Coordinates of C-alpha atoms in Angstrom, one line a residue:
M1 CA -1.5 -9.9 7.5
A2 CA -1.7 -11.6 10.7
V3 CA -5.0 -13.6 12.4
F4 CA -6.6 -11.6 14.7
T5 CA -10.3 -12.8 14.4
E6 CA -10.5 -16.9 13.7
V7 CA -12.8 -18.8 11.5
G8 CA -13.2 -21.9 11.1
F9 CA -13.4 -23.8 7.8
G10 CA -17.4 -24.8 8.0
E11 CA -17.7 -21.1 7.9
A12 CA -15.1 -20.6 5.2
D13 CA -16.8 -23.3 3.4
A14 CA -20.3 -22.3 3.3
L15 CA -18.8 -19.0 2.3
V16 CA -17.4 -20.0 -0.5
Q17 CA -19.9 -22.0 -1.9
R18 CA -22.4 -19.5 -1.7
L19 CA -20.4 -17.6 -3.9
G20 CA -20.9 -20.0 -6.5
L21 CA -17.2 -21.2 -5.6
G22 CA -17.5 -24.9 -5.6
P23 CA -16.4 -26.8 -1.6
L24 CA -13.7 -25.3 0.6
R25 CA -10.5 -28.2 0.5
E26 CA -8.1 -25.9 2.0
L27 CA -8.6 -22.5 5.0
R28 CA -4.8 -21.6 6.1
G29 CA -4.1 -18.1 8.0
I30 CA -1.2 -16.3 7.0
E31 CA 1.4 -14.9 9.0
G32 CA 3.4 -11.4 8.6
G33 CA 1.7 -8.1 8.9
I34 CA -0.3 -6.4 11.0
E35 CA -3.3 -4.8 10.1
N36 CA -6.4 -7.0 9.1
T37 CA -6.8 -11.1 9.7
N38 CA -5.9 -13.0 6.0
Y39 CA -6.3 -16.7 4.9
F40 CA -5.3 -18.8 1.9
A41 CA -8.6 -20.3 0.6
T42 CA -8.4 -23.5 -1.8
T43 CA -10.9 -24.4 -3.3
E44 CA -12.6 -26.5 -6.1
T45 CA -12.3 -23.5 -8.7
G46 CA -9.3 -22.1 -7.8
E47 CA -6.9 -20.1 -5.0
F48 CA -8.0 -16.8 -3.2
V49 CA -7.6 -14.9 -0.3
L50 CA -10.3 -14.7 2.3
T51 CA -9.3 -11.4 4.2
L52 CA -11.6 -9.8 7.5
F53 CA -10.7 -6.3 8.4
E54 CA -10.0 -5.3 11.2
R55 CA -10.0 -1.4 11.7
L56 CA -11.4 0.1 8.8
R57 CA -15.1 -0.1 8.6
A58 CA -17.5 -1.3 6.1
E59 CA -18.8 2.1 5.4
Q60 CA -14.6 2.9 4.3
L61 CA -14.5 -0.6 2.4
P62 CA -16.3 -0.3 -1.4
Y63 CA -13.5 2.3 -2.0
Y64 CA -11.0 -0.3 -1.6
L65 CA -12.6 -3.2 -3.3
C66 CA -14.5 -0.5 -6.3
L67 CA -10.5 0.2 -7.1
M68 CA -9.5 -3.2 -7.1
K69 CA -12.4 -3.8 -9.6
H70 CA -11.9 -1.3 -11.5
L71 CA -7.6 -1.8 -12.4
A72 CA -8.2 -5.4 -12.7
G73 CA -11.6 -4.5 -15.3
R74 CA -8.5 -2.2 -17.1
G75 CA -6.2 -4.6 -17.4
L76 CA -3.6 -4.7 -14.2
P77 CA -2.8 -7.4 -12.4
V78 CA -4.3 -6.8 -10.1
P79 CA -6.9 -9.3 -7.2
E80 CA -10.2 -9.4 -8.4
P81 CA -12.6 -9.2 -5.6
V82 CA -15.6 -12.0 -6.2
A83 CA -19.2 -10.3 -5.9
D84 CA -21.9 -11.8 -3.7
P85 CA -23.9 -13.1 -6.2
A86 CA -27.3 -12.0 -3.3
I87 CA -26.8 -8.4 -4.4
A88 CA -24.4 -8.4 -7.9
P89 CA -25.3 -5.7 -10.7
P90 CA -27.1 -7.3 -13.6
S91 CA -24.0 -8.3 -16.3
G92 CA -22.9 -5.4 -17.7
H93 CA -23.4 -3.2 -15.6
A94 CA -21.2 -0.4 -13.7
L95 CA -20.4 -0.6 -9.9
T96 CA -22.5 0.4 -7.5
I97 CA -21.2 4.5 -7.3
P98 CA -22.7 6.1 -4.2
A99 CA -21.1 5.9 -1.0
N100 CA -24.1 4.1 0.8
A101 CA -25.3 2.0 -1.9
P102 CA -24.3 -1.5 -0.7
C103 CA -20.9 -3.0 -2.0
E104 CA -21.4 -6.5 -4.0
L105 CA -17.5 -7.0 -3.3
L106 CA -18.5 -6.8 0.0
L107 CA -18.9 -9.6 2.5
K108 CA -19.3 -11.0 6.1
V109 CA -17.6 -13.4 7.6
A110 CA -17.6 -14.2 12.3
G111 CA -18.9 -10.7 12.5
K112 CA -16.6 -8.8 10.3
P113 CA -16.6 -7.6 7.2
A114 CA -14.9 -9.3 4.2
A115 CA -13.9 -9.9 1.0
L116 CA -12.7 -12.7 -0.8
V117 CA -10.1 -11.7 -3.9
Q118 CA -7.5 -14.1 -6.6
R119 CA -4.7 -14.8 -5.3
L120 CA -1.8 -13.9 -7.7
S121 CA 0.5 -15.8 -9.2
G122 CA 4.6 -15.7 -8.7
R123 CA 6.1 -14.5 -5.6
S124 CA 7.6 -11.5 -3.6
E125 CA 11.4 -10.3 -4.2
L126 CA 12.5 -9.0 -1.2
S127 CA 15.8 -8.4 -3.0
P128 CA 15.3 -6.4 -5.9
G129 CA 17.2 -5.5 -8.6
T130 CA 16.7 -2.5 -11.1
A131 CA 14.9 -5.0 -14.2
H132 CA 12.3 -5.2 -10.8
C133 CA 12.4 -1.6 -10.2
F134 CA 11.8 -0.8 -13.3
Q135 CA 9.0 -3.4 -13.8
L136 CA 7.4 -1.7 -10.8
G137 CA 8.2 2.5 -11.8
E138 CA 6.0 1.2 -15.5
M139 CA 3.2 -0.6 -13.6
L140 CA 2.2 2.1 -11.1
A141 CA 2.0 4.7 -13.8
R142 CA -0.3 2.5 -15.9
M143 CA -2.5 1.9 -12.7
H144 CA -2.5 6.1 -11.5
L145 CA -3.7 6.5 -15.3
A146 CA -6.5 3.6 -14.8
A147 CA -7.6 5.4 -12.3
R148 CA -8.5 8.5 -13.3
D149 CA -11.2 8.0 -14.0
F150 CA -11.9 6.1 -11.0
P151 CA -15.3 7.5 -9.7
R152 CA -14.9 7.2 -6.0
I153 CA -13.6 9.3 -3.6
Q154 CA -12.3 8.4 -0.3
P155 CA -8.7 10.3 1.3
N156 CA -5.9 9.0 2.6
L157 CA -6.9 7.2 5.6
R158 CA -3.1 7.3 6.8
G159 CA -2.6 11.1 5.3
L160 CA -1.4 14.4 7.1
A161 CA -4.8 14.2 8.9
W162 CA -3.9 11.4 11.0
W163 CA -0.2 12.2 11.3
N164 CA -1.3 15.5 13.2
E165 CA -3.8 12.8 15.8
T166 CA -1.3 10.2 16.4
V167 CA 2.4 11.8 16.8
P168 CA 1.1 12.9 19.8
V169 CA -0.3 9.4 21.2
V170 CA 3.3 8.2 20.1
L171 CA 5.7 10.4 22.0
P172 CA 5.4 9.2 25.2
Y173 CA 7.5 6.2 24.0
I174 CA 10.4 7.4 22.2
D175 CA 13.2 9.5 23.5
E176 CA 13.4 12.8 23.2
P177 CA 16.2 13.2 20.2
Q178 CA 13.6 11.2 18.2
A179 CA 10.7 13.2 19.4
A180 CA 12.1 16.2 18.6
L181 CA 12.6 14.8 14.8
L182 CA 9.0 14.2 14.6
R183 CA 7.5 16.8 15.8
A184 CA 10.2 19.2 13.2
E185 CA 9.0 17.1 10.2
L186 CA 5.8 17.3 11.4
A187 CA 5.5 20.6 11.4
Y188 CA 7.3 20.3 8.1
Q189 CA 4.8 18.2 6.2
N190 CA 2.1 21.1 7.9
H191 CA 3.6 23.7 5.8
V192 CA 4.6 21.5 2.6
A193 CA 0.6 20.6 2.3
E194 CA 0.2 24.7 3.0
T195 CA 1.9 25.7 -0.1
S196 CA 0.3 26.4 -3.9
A197 CA 2.3 23.9 -5.7
Y198 CA 1.9 21.1 -3.5
A199 CA -2.4 21.9 -3.7
A200 CA -1.4 22.1 -8.2
L201 CA 0.0 18.4 -7.9
P202 CA -1.6 15.7 -10.0
R203 CA -3.5 13.4 -7.9
G204 CA -6.1 10.5 -7.6
P205 CA -6.3 6.6 -6.5
V206 CA -3.4 5.8 -5.0
H207 CA -1.8 2.3 -3.1
A208 CA -0.1 4.2 -0.5
D209 CA 1.3 0.6 0.4
M210 CA 3.4 -0.4 -2.1
F211 CA 6.4 -1.9 -1.0
R212 CA 8.1 -5.3 -1.5
D213 CA 6.2 -8.0 0.0
N214 CA 3.0 -6.7 -1.8
V215 CA 4.1 -7.0 -5.5
M216 CA 4.6 -10.3 -7.0
F217 CA 7.1 -11.8 -9.8
A218 CA 7.1 -14.6 -12.4
T219 CA 9.3 -18.2 -10.9
G220 CA 10.7 -18.8 -13.8
E221 CA 12.7 -21.9 -14.3
D222 CA 14.9 -19.8 -16.6
A223 CA 17.8 -17.9 -13.6
G224 CA 18.4 -15.7 -16.4
A225 CA 14.8 -14.9 -17.8
A226 CA 14.1 -10.9 -17.3
P227 CA 11.3 -10.9 -14.3
R228 CA 7.8 -10.3 -14.9
L229 CA 5.7 -8.5 -12.5
T230 CA 2.7 -10.3 -12.2
G231 CA 0.7 -8.9 -9.6
V232 CA 0.4 -5.7 -6.6
F233 CA -2.0 -6.8 -4.1
D234 CA -3.0 -5.0 -0.3
F235 CA -5.0 -2.3 -1.4
Y236 CA -6.6 -1.9 1.9
F237 CA -4.2 1.8 2.7
A238 CA -5.7 2.7 -1.2
G239 CA -6.9 6.5 -1.1
T240 CA -7.0 9.9 -3.0
D241 CA -3.6 11.7 -2.5
T242 CA -1.2 12.8 -4.5
W243 CA 0.4 10.8 -7.6
L244 CA 4.0 11.8 -6.6
F245 CA 2.8 10.6 -2.4
D246 CA 2.5 6.9 -3.9
L247 CA 5.8 7.4 -5.9
A248 CA 7.9 8.4 -2.6
V249 CA 6.7 5.5 -0.5
C250 CA 8.1 2.8 -3.8
L251 CA 11.3 4.8 -3.7
N252 CA 11.9 4.7 0.8
D253 CA 11.6 0.9 0.0
W254 CA 11.8 -0.1 -3.2
A255 CA 15.9 2.6 -3.9
I256 CA 17.0 1.8 -1.2
D257 CA 19.5 -0.4 1.4
L258 CA 17.4 -1.4 4.3
P259 CA 20.2 -1.9 6.9
S260 CA 20.9 1.7 6.7
G261 CA 18.2 3.3 5.1
E262 CA 20.8 5.2 2.5
H263 CA 19.5 5.9 -1.1
D264 CA 20.8 3.2 -4.1
A265 CA 21.1 5.5 -6.8
E266 CA 20.6 3.1 -9.4
R267 CA 17.3 1.2 -8.7
A268 CA 15.9 4.7 -7.9
D269 CA 17.1 5.5 -11.6
S270 CA 15.1 2.8 -13.0
L271 CA 12.0 2.8 -11.1
L272 CA 12.2 6.6 -12.1
S273 CA 12.7 6.3 -15.6
A274 CA 10.3 3.7 -16.1
Y275 CA 7.7 5.9 -14.7
E276 CA 9.0 8.7 -16.8
T277 CA 8.2 6.5 -19.8
V278 CA 5.0 6.3 -19.3
R279 CA 3.9 9.7 -17.2
P280 CA 6.3 12.3 -17.3
L281 CA 6.5 14.2 -13.7
N282 CA 5.8 17.8 -14.4
A283 CA 8.3 20.8 -12.8
S284 CA 5.9 21.3 -9.2
E285 CA 6.6 16.7 -9.2
R286 CA 10.2 17.4 -9.4
A287 CA 10.4 20.3 -7.4
L288 CA 8.7 18.5 -4.5
L289 CA 9.3 15.0 -4.5
P290 CA 12.6 15.2 -1.9
A291 CA 9.9 16.6 0.3
M292 CA 7.4 14.0 0.2
L293 CA 9.6 11.4 0.3
R294 CA 10.7 12.2 3.7
A295 CA 6.2 13.0 4.2
A296 CA 6.5 8.9 3.0
A297 CA 9.4 8.4 5.7
L298 CA 7.3 10.0 8.4
R299 CA 3.5 8.1 7.6
F300 CA 5.9 4.9 8.0
W301 CA 7.4 5.5 10.9
I302 CA 4.9 7.0 13.0
S303 CA 2.2 3.9 12.7
R304 CA 5.2 1.3 13.4
L305 CA 5.6 3.6 16.4
W306 CA 2.1 3.4 16.5
D307 CA 2.2 -0.5 16.3
F308 CA 4.9 -1.2 18.1
H309 CA 4.0 0.3 21.1
L310 CA -0.2 0.1 21.4
P311 CA -0.2 -3.4 19.6
R312 CA -3.4 -5.4 18.9
E313 CA -3.9 -9.1 20.7
A314 CA -3.0 -11.4 17.1
S315 CA -2.2 -15.2 16.9
M316 CA 0.6 -14.2 14.2
L317 CA 1.6 -10.9 14.5
K318 CA 4.5 -9.8 13.9
P319 CA 4.8 -5.6 14.5
H320 CA 7.9 -3.9 12.1
D321 CA 10.8 -2.2 13.3
P322 CA 9.9 1.7 14.1
A323 CA 13.9 2.0 13.7
H324 CA 13.8 1.6 10.2
F325 CA 12.0 4.3 8.9
E326 CA 13.4 6.5 11.2
R327 CA 16.5 5.7 9.5
V328 CA 15.1 6.3 6.1
L329 CA 13.8 10.0 7.6
R330 CA 17.0 11.4 8.3
E331 CA 19.0 10.0 4.8
R332 CA 15.8 11.3 3.5
A333 CA 15.9 15.2 5.1
N334 CA 20.3 15.3 5.2
H335 CA 20.5 14.6 1.7
P336 CA 17.8 15.7 -0.2
H337 CA 20.2 16.4 -3.2
V338 CA 20.4 12.5 -4.2
M339 CA 17.0 12.5 -5.5
A340 CA 17.4 16.1 -7.8
Q341 CA 20.2 14.1 -9.2
S342 CA 18.7 12.0 -9.9
L343 CA 16.2 13.9 -11.9
E344 CA 18.9 15.1 -13.4
R345 CA 20.7 12.0 -15.1
L346 CA 17.1 11.8 -16.0
A347 CA 17.0 15.1 -18.0
A348 CA 20.2 14.4 -19.7

């Protein structure tokens, strides 16, 4: 969430007042992340996040915004986008569905496509325990089921096709052992994607980026109270993909040791058990989970290599270290049995 495009206070004030949110009181750029420009916007009616999309095209954005609206309408704690009253449908009408129809949730700020969403309460937990992982797993499964009837379809734009396009671009920037690993893993994932077992995996809308910093928990005064998940945000990598890939993305962040990339069995068991209380995995998903863990690690290693070696200018920009997901990928490839053991414990 860097700042690539500067937004003036007056322009932001005119926007929030047009949306019926009252005068703007404060506008503050958000540091962190690398994809879009983000600001916290405080008005007399509440707290919001203003996002200007720097890479995504306007025709791609209705999928993300309408998905958030859909999930919020199902009672899930996701930030609900604010509709533009100039093109909003009458009260009680469904969201516009055709891909080329105007989207009442899509705005324009400083010449860029933009969105304004509610700001979530709580804070991210960057050192999660088993209780946090349990709540995350349960929420992820609920989200998958709630989105089953979401009518829009858009591929995961950072999926296999993007990996195949981007790997040749980043290869010149890494050493030969890294390049060999990258080429071998990409070949393996292309092979997996061609199998009938992969084709049969359950799929639908996925978040695809549910890292620790994209989930909020309540911050109560009682230090001994159980954590309570209050929100999931940053849906701008979402797409139609396998639910197993989404689960693997979460396991690769919430259930590993960050310095080493090693598997954390206790947190993985907690996350998986919670997910299965809501949506049990089928036999194909259990068999392909180790492969999807490798796929999720590969996806983020490629994107971090790309962002690190081919950065864009921004006033607040901190690219993530690509070496982290290289370590995770090597761990997942060298120790596929660890997830099989977790699944065996759950079945016992």
